[in-house]
Amino acid sequence: MRWLIVFLLAFLIFNRLGTWLGRIGLGRLPGDVRFTLFGREIFLPFASSIVLSVLAAGISYML
């Protein structure tokens, strides 16, 4: 249950910070899904979440 909450929070953060993260290249990886539903743009960053998780795990391993 805890991991589900973590992934949900990551998706919410990516949706809010999508334009800023797009400038540095995240959000455009293969595996990131972007579609429009009822006039709203929905963004599901599956690949970007994995990249950021691996990066965070690497940083925490070094510390």
Short mmCIF file of C-alpha atoms in Angstrom, two decimals:
data_model
loop_
_atom_site.label_atom_id
_atom_site.label_comp_id
_atom_site.label_asym_id
_atom_site.label_seq_id
_atom_site.Cartn_x
_atom_site.Cartn_y
_atom_site.Cartn_z
CA MET A 1 0.00 0.00 0.00
CA ARG A 2 2.87 2.37 0.78
CA TRP A 3 4.37 1.98 -2.71
CA LEU A 4 1.03 2.72 -4.32
CA ILE A 5 0.86 6.01 -2.42
CA VAL A 6 4.44 6.85 -3.44
CA PHE A 7 3.70 6.25 -7.13
CA LEU A 8 0.48 8.27 -6.92
CA LEU A 9 2.34 11.19 -5.35
CA ALA A 10 5.06 10.95 -8.02
CA PHE A 11 2.43 11.12 -10.76
CA LEU A 12 0.81 14.15 -9.14
CA ILE A 13 4.15 15.93 -8.85
CA PHE A 14 4.97 15.16 -12.49
CA ASN A 15 1.60 16.53 -13.59
CA ARG A 16 2.19 19.80 -11.75
CA LEU A 17 5.81 20.18 -12.78
CA GLY A 18 5.40 18.82 -16.32
CA THR A 19 6.41 21.97 -18.19
CA TRP A 20 9.51 22.54 -16.08
CA LEU A 21 10.59 18.89 -16.26
CA GLY A 22 10.04 18.93 -20.03
CA ARG A 23 12.75 21.58 -20.35
CA ILE A 24 15.35 19.24 -18.86
CA GLY A 25 14.17 16.25 -20.93
CA LEU A 26 12.04 14.32 -18.47
CA GLY A 27 8.52 13.59 -19.58
CA ARG A 28 9.48 12.86 -23.15
CA LEU A 29 10.99 9.45 -22.61
CA PRO A 30 9.60 6.37 -24.35
CA GLY A 31 7.06 4.98 -21.91
CA ASP A 32 5.68 8.34 -20.79
CA VAL A 33 2.03 8.64 -21.79
CA ARG A 34 0.32 11.94 -22.57
CA PHE A 35 -3.29 12.15 -23.77
CA THR A 36 -6.31 14.46 -23.69
CA LEU A 37 -9.53 13.41 -21.99
CA PHE A 38 -12.57 15.69 -21.78
CA GLY A 39 -10.48 18.74 -22.63
CA ARG A 40 -7.81 18.08 -19.98
CA GLU A 41 -4.32 16.88 -20.72
CA ILE A 42 -3.38 13.80 -18.71
CA PHE A 43 0.27 12.87 -18.28
CA LEU A 44 1.43 9.50 -16.91
CA PRO A 45 5.24 9.50 -16.61
CA PHE A 46 6.03 5.82 -16.24
CA ALA A 47 9.58 5.90 -17.67
CA SER A 48 10.49 9.21 -16.03
CA SER A 49 9.36 7.86 -12.65
CA ILE A 50 11.65 4.87 -13.04
CA VAL A 51 14.60 7.09 -14.01
CA LEU A 52 14.08 9.37 -11.02
CA SER A 53 13.63 6.39 -8.69
CA VAL A 54 16.90 4.84 -9.83
CA LEU A 55 18.62 8.20 -9.45
CA ALA A 56 17.24 8.67 -5.92
CA ALA A 57 18.23 5.11 -4.98
CA GLY A 58 21.76 5.69 -6.27
CA ILE A 59 22.10 8.89 -4.30
CA SER A 60 20.79 7.30 -1.11
CA TYR A 61 23.15 4.32 -1.61
CA MET A 62 26.12 6.68 -1.83
CA LEU A 63 25.18 8.43 1.40
#
